[in-house]
CSV table of C-alpha atoms (C1' of nucleotides) in Angstrom, one decimal:
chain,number,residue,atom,x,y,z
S,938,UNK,CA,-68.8,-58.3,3.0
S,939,UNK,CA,-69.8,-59.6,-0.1
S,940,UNK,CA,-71.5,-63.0,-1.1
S,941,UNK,CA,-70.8,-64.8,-4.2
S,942,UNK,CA,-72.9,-67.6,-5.5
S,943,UNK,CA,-69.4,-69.3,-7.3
S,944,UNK,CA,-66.8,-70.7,-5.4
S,945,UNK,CA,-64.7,-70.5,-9.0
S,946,UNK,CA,-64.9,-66.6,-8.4
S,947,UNK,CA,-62.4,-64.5,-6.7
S,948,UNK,CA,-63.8,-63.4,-3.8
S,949,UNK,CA,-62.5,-60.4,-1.2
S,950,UNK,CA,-61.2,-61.0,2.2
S,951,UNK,CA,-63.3,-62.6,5.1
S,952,UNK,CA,-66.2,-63.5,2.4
S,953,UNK,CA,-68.9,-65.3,3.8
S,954,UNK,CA,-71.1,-67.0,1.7
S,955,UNK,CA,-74.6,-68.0,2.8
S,956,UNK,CA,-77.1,-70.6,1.6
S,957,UNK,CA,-80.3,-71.8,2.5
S,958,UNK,CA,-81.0,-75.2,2.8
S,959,UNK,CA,-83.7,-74.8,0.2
S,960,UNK,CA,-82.8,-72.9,-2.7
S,961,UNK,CA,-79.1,-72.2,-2.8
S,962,UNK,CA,-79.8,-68.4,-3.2
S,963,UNK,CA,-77.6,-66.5,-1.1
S,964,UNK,CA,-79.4,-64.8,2.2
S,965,UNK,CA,-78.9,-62.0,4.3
S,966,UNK,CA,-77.0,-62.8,6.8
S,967,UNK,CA,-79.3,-62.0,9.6
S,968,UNK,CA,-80.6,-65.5,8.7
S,969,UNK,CA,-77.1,-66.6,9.3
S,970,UNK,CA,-77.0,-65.7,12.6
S,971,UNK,CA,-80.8,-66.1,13.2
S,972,UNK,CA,-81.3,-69.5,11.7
S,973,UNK,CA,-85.0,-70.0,10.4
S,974,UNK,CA,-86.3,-73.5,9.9
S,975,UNK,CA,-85.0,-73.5,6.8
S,976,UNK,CA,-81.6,-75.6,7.3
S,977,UNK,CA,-78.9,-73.2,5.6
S,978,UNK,CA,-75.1,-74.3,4.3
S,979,UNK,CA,-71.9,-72.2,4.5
S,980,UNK,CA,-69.2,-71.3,2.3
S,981,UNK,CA,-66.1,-69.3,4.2
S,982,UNK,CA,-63.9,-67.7,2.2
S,983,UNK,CA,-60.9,-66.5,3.3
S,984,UNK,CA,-57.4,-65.6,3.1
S,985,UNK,CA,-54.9,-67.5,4.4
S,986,UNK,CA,-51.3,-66.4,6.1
S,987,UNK,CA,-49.7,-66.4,2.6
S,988,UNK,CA,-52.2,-64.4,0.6
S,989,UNK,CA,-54.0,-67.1,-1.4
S,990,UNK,CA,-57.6,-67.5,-1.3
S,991,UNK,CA,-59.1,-70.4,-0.4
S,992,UNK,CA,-63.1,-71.4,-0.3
S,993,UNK,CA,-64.3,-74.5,1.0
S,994,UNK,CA,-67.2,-75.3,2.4
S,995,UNK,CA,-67.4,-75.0,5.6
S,996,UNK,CA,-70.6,-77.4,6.3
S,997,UNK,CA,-73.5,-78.3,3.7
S,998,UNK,CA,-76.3,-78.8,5.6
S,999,UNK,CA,-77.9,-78.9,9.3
S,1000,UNK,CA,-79.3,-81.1,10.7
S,1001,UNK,CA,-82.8,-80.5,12.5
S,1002,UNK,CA,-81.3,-80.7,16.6
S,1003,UNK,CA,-78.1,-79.0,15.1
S,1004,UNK,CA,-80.0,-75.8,16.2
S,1005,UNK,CA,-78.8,-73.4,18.2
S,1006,UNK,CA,-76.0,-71.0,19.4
S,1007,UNK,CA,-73.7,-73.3,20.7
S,1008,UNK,CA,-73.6,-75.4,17.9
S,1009,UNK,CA,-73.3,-72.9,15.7
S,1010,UNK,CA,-70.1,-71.9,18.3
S,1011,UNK,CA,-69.1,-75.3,17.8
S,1012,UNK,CA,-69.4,-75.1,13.9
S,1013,UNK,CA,-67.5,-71.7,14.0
S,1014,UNK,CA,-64.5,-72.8,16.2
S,1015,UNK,CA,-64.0,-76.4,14.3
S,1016,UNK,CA,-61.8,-76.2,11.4
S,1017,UNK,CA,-63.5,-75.8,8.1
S,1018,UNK,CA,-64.6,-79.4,7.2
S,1019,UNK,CA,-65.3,-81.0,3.7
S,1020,UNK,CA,-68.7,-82.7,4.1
S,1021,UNK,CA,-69.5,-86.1,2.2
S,1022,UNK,CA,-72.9,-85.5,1.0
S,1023,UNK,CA,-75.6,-88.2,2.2
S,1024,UNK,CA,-76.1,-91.9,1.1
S,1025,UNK,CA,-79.7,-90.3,-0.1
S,1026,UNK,CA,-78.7,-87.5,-1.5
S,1027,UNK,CA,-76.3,-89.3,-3.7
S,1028,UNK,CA,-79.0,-91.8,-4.5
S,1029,UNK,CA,-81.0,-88.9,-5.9
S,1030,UNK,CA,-78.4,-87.3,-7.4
S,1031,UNK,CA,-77.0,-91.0,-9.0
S,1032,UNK,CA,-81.0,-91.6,-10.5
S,1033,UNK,CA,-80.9,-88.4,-11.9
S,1034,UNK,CA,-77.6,-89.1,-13.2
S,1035,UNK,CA,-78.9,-92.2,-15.2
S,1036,UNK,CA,-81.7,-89.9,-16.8
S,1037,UNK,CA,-79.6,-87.5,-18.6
S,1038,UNK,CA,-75.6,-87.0,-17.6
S,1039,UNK,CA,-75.2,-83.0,-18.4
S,1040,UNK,CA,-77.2,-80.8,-16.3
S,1041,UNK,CA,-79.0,-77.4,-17.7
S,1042,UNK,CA,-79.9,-74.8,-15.5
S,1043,UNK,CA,-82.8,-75.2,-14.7
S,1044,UNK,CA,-82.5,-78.9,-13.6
S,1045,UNK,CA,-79.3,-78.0,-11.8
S,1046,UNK,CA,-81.1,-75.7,-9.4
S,1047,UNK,CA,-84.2,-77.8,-8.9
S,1048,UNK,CA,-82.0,-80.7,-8.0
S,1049,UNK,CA,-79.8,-78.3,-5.5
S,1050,UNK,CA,-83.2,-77.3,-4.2
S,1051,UNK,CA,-84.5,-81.1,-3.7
S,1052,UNK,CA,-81.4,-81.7,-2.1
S,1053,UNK,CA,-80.7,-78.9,-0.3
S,1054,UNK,CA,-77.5,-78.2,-2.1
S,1055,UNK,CA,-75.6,-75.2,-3.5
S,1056,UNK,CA,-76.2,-75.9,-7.5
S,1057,UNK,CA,-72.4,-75.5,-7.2
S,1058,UNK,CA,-72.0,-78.9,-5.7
S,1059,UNK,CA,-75.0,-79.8,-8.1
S,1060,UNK,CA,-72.8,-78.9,-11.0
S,1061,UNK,CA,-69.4,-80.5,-9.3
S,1062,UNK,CA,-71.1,-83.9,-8.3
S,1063,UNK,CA,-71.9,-84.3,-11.9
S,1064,UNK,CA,-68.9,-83.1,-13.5
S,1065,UNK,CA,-66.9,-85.6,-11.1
S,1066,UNK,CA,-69.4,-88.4,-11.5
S,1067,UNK,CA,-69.1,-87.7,-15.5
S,1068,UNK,CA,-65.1,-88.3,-14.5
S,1069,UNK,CA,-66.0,-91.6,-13.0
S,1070,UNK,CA,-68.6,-92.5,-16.0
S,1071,UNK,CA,-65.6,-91.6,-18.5
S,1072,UNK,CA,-63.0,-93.8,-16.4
S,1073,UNK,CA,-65.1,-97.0,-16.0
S,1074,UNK,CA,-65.9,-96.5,-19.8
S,1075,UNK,CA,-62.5,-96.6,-20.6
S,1076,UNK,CA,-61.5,-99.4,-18.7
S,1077,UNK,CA,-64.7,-101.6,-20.0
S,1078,UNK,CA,-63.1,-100.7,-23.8
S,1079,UNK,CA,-59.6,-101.3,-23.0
S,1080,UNK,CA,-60.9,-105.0,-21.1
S,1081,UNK,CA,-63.1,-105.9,-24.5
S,1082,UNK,CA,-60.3,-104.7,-26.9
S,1083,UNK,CA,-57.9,-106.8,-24.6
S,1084,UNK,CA,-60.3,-110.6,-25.0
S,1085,UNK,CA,-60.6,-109.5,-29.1
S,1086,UNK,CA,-56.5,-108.7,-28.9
S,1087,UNK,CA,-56.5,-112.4,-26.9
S,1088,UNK,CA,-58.3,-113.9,-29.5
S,1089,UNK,CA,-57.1,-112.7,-32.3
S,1090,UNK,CA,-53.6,-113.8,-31.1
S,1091,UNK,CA,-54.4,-117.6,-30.2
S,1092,UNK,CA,-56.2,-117.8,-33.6
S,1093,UNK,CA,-52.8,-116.2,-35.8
S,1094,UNK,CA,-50.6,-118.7,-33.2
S,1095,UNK,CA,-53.1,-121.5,-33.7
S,1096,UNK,CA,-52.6,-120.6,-37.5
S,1097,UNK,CA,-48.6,-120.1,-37.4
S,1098,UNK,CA,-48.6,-123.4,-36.1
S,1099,UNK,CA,-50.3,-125.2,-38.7
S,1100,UNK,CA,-48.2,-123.4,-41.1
S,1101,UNK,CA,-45.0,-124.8,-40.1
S,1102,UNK,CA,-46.6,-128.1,-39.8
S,1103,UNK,CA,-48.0,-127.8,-43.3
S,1104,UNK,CA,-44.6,-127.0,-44.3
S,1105,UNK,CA,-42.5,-129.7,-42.9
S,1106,UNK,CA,-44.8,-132.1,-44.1
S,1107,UNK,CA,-44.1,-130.7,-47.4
S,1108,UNK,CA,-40.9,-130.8,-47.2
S,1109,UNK,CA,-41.0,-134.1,-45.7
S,1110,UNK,CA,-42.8,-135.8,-49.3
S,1111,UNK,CA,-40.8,-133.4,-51.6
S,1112,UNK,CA,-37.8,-135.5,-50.1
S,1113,UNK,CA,-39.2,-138.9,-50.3
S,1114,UNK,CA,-40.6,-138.0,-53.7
S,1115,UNK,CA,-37.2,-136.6,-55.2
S,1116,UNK,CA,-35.3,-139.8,-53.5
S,1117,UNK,CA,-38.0,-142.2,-55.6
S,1118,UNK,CA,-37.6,-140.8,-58.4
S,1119,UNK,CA,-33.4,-140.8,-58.1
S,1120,UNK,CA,-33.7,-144.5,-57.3
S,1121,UNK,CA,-36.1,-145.3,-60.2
S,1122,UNK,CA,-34.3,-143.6,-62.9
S,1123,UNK,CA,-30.8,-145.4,-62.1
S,1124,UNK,CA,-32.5,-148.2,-62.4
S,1125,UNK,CA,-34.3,-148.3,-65.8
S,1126,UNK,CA,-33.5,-145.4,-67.9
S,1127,UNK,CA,-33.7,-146.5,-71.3
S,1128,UNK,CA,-37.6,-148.2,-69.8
S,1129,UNK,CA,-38.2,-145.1,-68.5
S,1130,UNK,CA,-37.6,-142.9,-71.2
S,1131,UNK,CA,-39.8,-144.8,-73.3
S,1132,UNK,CA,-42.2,-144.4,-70.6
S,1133,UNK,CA,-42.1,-140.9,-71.0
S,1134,UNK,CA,-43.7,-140.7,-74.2
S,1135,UNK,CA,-46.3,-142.6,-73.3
S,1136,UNK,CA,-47.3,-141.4,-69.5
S,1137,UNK,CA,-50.7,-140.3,-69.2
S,1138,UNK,CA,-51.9,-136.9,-68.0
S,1139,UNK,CA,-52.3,-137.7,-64.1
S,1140,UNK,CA,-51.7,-135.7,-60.7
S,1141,UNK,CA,-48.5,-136.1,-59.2
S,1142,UNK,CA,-48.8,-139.5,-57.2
S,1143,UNK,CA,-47.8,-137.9,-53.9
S,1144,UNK,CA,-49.9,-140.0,-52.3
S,1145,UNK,CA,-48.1,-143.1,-53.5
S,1146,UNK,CA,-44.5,-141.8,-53.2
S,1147,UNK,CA,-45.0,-140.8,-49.4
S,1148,UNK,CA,-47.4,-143.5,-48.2
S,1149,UNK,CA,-49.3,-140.5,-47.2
S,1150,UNK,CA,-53.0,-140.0,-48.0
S,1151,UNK,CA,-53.8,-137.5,-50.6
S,1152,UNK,CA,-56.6,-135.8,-48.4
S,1153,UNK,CA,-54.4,-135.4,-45.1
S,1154,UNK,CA,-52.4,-133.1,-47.5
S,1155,UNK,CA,-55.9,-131.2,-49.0
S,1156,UNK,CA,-58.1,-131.8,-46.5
S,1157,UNK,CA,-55.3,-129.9,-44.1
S,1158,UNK,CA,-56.3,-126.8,-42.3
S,1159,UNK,CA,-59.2,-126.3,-44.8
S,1160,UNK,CA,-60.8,-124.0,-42.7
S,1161,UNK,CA,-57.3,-121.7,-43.0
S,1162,UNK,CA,-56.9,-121.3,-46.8
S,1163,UNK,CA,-61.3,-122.3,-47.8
S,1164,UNK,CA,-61.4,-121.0,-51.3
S,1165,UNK,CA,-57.5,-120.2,-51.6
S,1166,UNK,CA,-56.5,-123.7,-51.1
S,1167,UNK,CA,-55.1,-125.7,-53.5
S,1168,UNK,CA,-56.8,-128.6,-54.6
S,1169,UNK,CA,-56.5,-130.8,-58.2
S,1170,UNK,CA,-58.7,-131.1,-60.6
S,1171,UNK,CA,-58.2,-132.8,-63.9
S,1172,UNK,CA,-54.2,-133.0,-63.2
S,1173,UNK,CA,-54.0,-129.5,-62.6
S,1174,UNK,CA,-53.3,-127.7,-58.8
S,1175,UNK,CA,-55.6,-124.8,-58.6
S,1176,UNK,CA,-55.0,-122.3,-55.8
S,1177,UNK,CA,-55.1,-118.4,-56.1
S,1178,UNK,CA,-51.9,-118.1,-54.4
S,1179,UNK,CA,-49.9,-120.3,-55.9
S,1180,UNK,CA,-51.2,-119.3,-59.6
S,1181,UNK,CA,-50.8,-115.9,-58.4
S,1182,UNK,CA,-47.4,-116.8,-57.5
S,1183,UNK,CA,-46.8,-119.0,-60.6
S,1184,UNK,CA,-47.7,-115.3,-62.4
S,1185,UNK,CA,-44.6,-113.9,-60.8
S,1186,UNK,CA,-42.0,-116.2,-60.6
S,1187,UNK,CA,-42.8,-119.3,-63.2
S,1188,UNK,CA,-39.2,-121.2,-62.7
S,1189,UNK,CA,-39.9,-121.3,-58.9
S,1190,UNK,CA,-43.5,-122.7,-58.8
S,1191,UNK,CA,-44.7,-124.9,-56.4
S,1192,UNK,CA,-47.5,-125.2,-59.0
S,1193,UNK,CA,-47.2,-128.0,-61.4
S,1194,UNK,CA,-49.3,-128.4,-64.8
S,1195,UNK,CA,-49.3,-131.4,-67.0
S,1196,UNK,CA,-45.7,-132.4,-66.2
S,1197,UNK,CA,-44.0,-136.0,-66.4
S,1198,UNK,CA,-43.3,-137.2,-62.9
S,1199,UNK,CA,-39.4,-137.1,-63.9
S,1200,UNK,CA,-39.8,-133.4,-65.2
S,1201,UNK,CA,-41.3,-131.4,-62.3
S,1202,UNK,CA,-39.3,-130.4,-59.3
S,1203,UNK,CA,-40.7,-129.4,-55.8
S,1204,UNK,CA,-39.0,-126.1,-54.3
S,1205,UNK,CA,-38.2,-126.2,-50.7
S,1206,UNK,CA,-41.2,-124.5,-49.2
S,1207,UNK,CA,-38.2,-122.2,-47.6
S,1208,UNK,CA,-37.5,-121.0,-50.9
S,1209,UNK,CA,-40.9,-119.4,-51.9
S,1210,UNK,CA,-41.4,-116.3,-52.6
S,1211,UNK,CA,-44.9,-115.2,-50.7
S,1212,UNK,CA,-44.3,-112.1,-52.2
S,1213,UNK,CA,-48.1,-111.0,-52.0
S,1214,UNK,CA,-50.0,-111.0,-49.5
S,1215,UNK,CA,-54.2,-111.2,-49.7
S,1216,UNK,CA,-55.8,-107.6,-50.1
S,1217,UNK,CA,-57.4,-108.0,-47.1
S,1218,UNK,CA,-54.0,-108.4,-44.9
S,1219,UNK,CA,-53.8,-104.6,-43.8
S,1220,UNK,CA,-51.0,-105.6,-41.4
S,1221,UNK,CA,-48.1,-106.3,-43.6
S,1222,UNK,CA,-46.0,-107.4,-40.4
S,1223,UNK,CA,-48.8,-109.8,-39.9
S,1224,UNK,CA,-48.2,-111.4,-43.4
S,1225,UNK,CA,-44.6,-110.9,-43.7
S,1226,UNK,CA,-44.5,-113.2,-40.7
S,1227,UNK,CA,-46.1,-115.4,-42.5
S,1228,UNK,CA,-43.2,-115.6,-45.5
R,629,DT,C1',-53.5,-96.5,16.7
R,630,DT,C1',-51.3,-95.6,12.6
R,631,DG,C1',-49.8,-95.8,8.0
R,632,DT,C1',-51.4,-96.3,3.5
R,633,DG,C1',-54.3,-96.6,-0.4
R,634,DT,C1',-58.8,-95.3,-2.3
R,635,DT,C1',-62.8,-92.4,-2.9
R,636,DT,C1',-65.1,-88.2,-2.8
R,637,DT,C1',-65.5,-83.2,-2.9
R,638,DA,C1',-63.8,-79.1,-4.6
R,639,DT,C1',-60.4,-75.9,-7.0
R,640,DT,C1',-57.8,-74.2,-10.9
R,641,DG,C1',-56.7,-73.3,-15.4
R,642,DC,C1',-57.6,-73.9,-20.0
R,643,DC,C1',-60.8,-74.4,-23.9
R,644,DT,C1',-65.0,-73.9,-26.6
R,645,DC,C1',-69.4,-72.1,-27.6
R,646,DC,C1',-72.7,-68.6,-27.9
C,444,DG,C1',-66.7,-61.8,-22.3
C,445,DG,C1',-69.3,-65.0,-19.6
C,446,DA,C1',-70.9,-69.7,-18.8
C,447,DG,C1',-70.0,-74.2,-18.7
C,448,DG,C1',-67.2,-78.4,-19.7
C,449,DC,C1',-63.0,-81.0,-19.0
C,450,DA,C1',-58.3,-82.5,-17.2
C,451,DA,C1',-55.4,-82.3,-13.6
C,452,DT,C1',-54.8,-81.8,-9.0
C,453,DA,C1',-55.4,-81.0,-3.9
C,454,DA,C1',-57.2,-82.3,0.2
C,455,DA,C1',-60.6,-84.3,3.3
C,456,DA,C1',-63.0,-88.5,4.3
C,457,DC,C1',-63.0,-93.1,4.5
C,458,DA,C1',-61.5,-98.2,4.5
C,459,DC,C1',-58.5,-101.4,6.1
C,460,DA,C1',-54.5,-104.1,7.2
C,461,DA,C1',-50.6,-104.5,10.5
DNA sequence: TTGTGTTTTATTGCCTCC
DNA sequence: GGAGGCAATAAAACACAA
């Protein structure tokens, strides 16, 4: 009968594998049926009806009035039992756990012998409890990546809805504005062309056409666009999209420069082509959405 | 008491490293 | 090739509601 210290080996029929409480090095097994006052564990191995090995252990530890022949009887005729360890010894083994997750040798079988383990189930608690560490881990990454996915996604619907607002309101003075000027031309043309020579350089009078103020319009979401923004200065709309835009396509420009009141048209908003997105849009779904 | 879901202990097979 | 780690899984132990 041989003893084997794994229970990952493959072991021969009837193999019974003896421990002492202290120590975890296999004993004679005079001590087996002689047991000293050191507390021993058992690991049966044996073959079952259809030839496969099984080895499980068959009790991990005694306790002090567990002594004696007929308890041992007792052990021997009860079915082989899989034995939690103690609320202390997984204490221990938990602290330990805390101090450094792998275990080298050496630490593995001063732990088994503190505990009065087989370093086996030294090594097994820690690979399972490594399981558990790498499970909770996951779970605490997937619940912080979820709250950043959250926020992300109520700032871009937050933003998607400004946008269409933006837009409508555009819409909304490109219509009042292009009615005005309709109305105003019928009305005095030959006055109105003389006007022409003479009109200053001066921002389009949104403002005045709408009834709207000129900062709702600017003022609008500044947080959104910051330095891409459009804003006027000296008659002239600066923003790095539109210019950007006014690069590519310069008959369909939202961007106006120096142009008579009667001269400039307003594109539908629809109509634009946001053909190019900010280098730092990585997610082109995320900015064709946005076109 | 019992059925069921969860946790814990242990095994197996594969992989990597020395 | 052996030791040890990991993923997947089995199975016992446990918790708990019905």
């Amino acid at each position: 009968m041989a003893a084997c210290a794994s229970g990952r080996d493959v072991g021969g029929l009837g193999t019974v594998l003896l421990q002492t409480h202290r120590g975890g090095a296999s004993q004679p097994l005079e001590s087996f049926f002689l047991p000293s006052s050191s507390s021993p564990s058992f690991l049966v191995r044996f073959d079952d009806s259809n030839g496969s090995t099984t080895s499980r252990p068959f009790f991990t530890s005694f306790d002090a009035d567990d002594n004696g022949d007929d308890d041992l009887d007792e052990y021997f005729r009860q079915p082989e039992k899989k034995r939690r360890l103690s609320v202390d010894q997984v204490q221990f083994l938990e602290k330990s756990f805390e101090v450094e997750n792998k275990l080298e040798p050496e630490r593995k079988i001063q732990l088994a012998k503190d505990l009065g383990l087989q370093p086996r189930q030294v090594a097994i608690w820690f690979q399972n409890r490594r399981a558990r560490w790498k499970t909770k881990r996951l779970e605490k990454d997937y619940d912080l990546l979820q709250s950043s996915y959250d926020t992300l996604k109520a700032d871009y619907d937050g933003l998607l809805r400004e946008k269409d607002k933006l837009k409508a309101e555009i819409n909304s003075l490109t219509d009042k504005l292009q009615k005005k000027e309709k109305a105003t031309g019928s009305l005095d043309l030959a006055h109105n062309d003389a006007m022409s020579r003479e009109i200053p350089l001066e921002k389009p009078s949104l403002d005045s056409a709408s009834g709207c103020k000129q900062e709702d319009i600017s003022s609008a979401r500044s947080d959104i666009f910051d330095a891409d923004s459009p804003h006027y200065t000296d008659g002239v709309v600066h923003s790095s999209l539109l210019d950007e835009d006014d690069h590519h396509n310069n008959n369909n420009s939202l961007c106006c420069r120096n142009l008579l009141p009667d001269q400039y048209v307003f594109p539908k908003l629809e109509d634009e082509d946001y053909s190019d997105p900010p280098a730092s849009f990585e997610d082109q779904a995320f900015w064709s959405s946005w076109s």
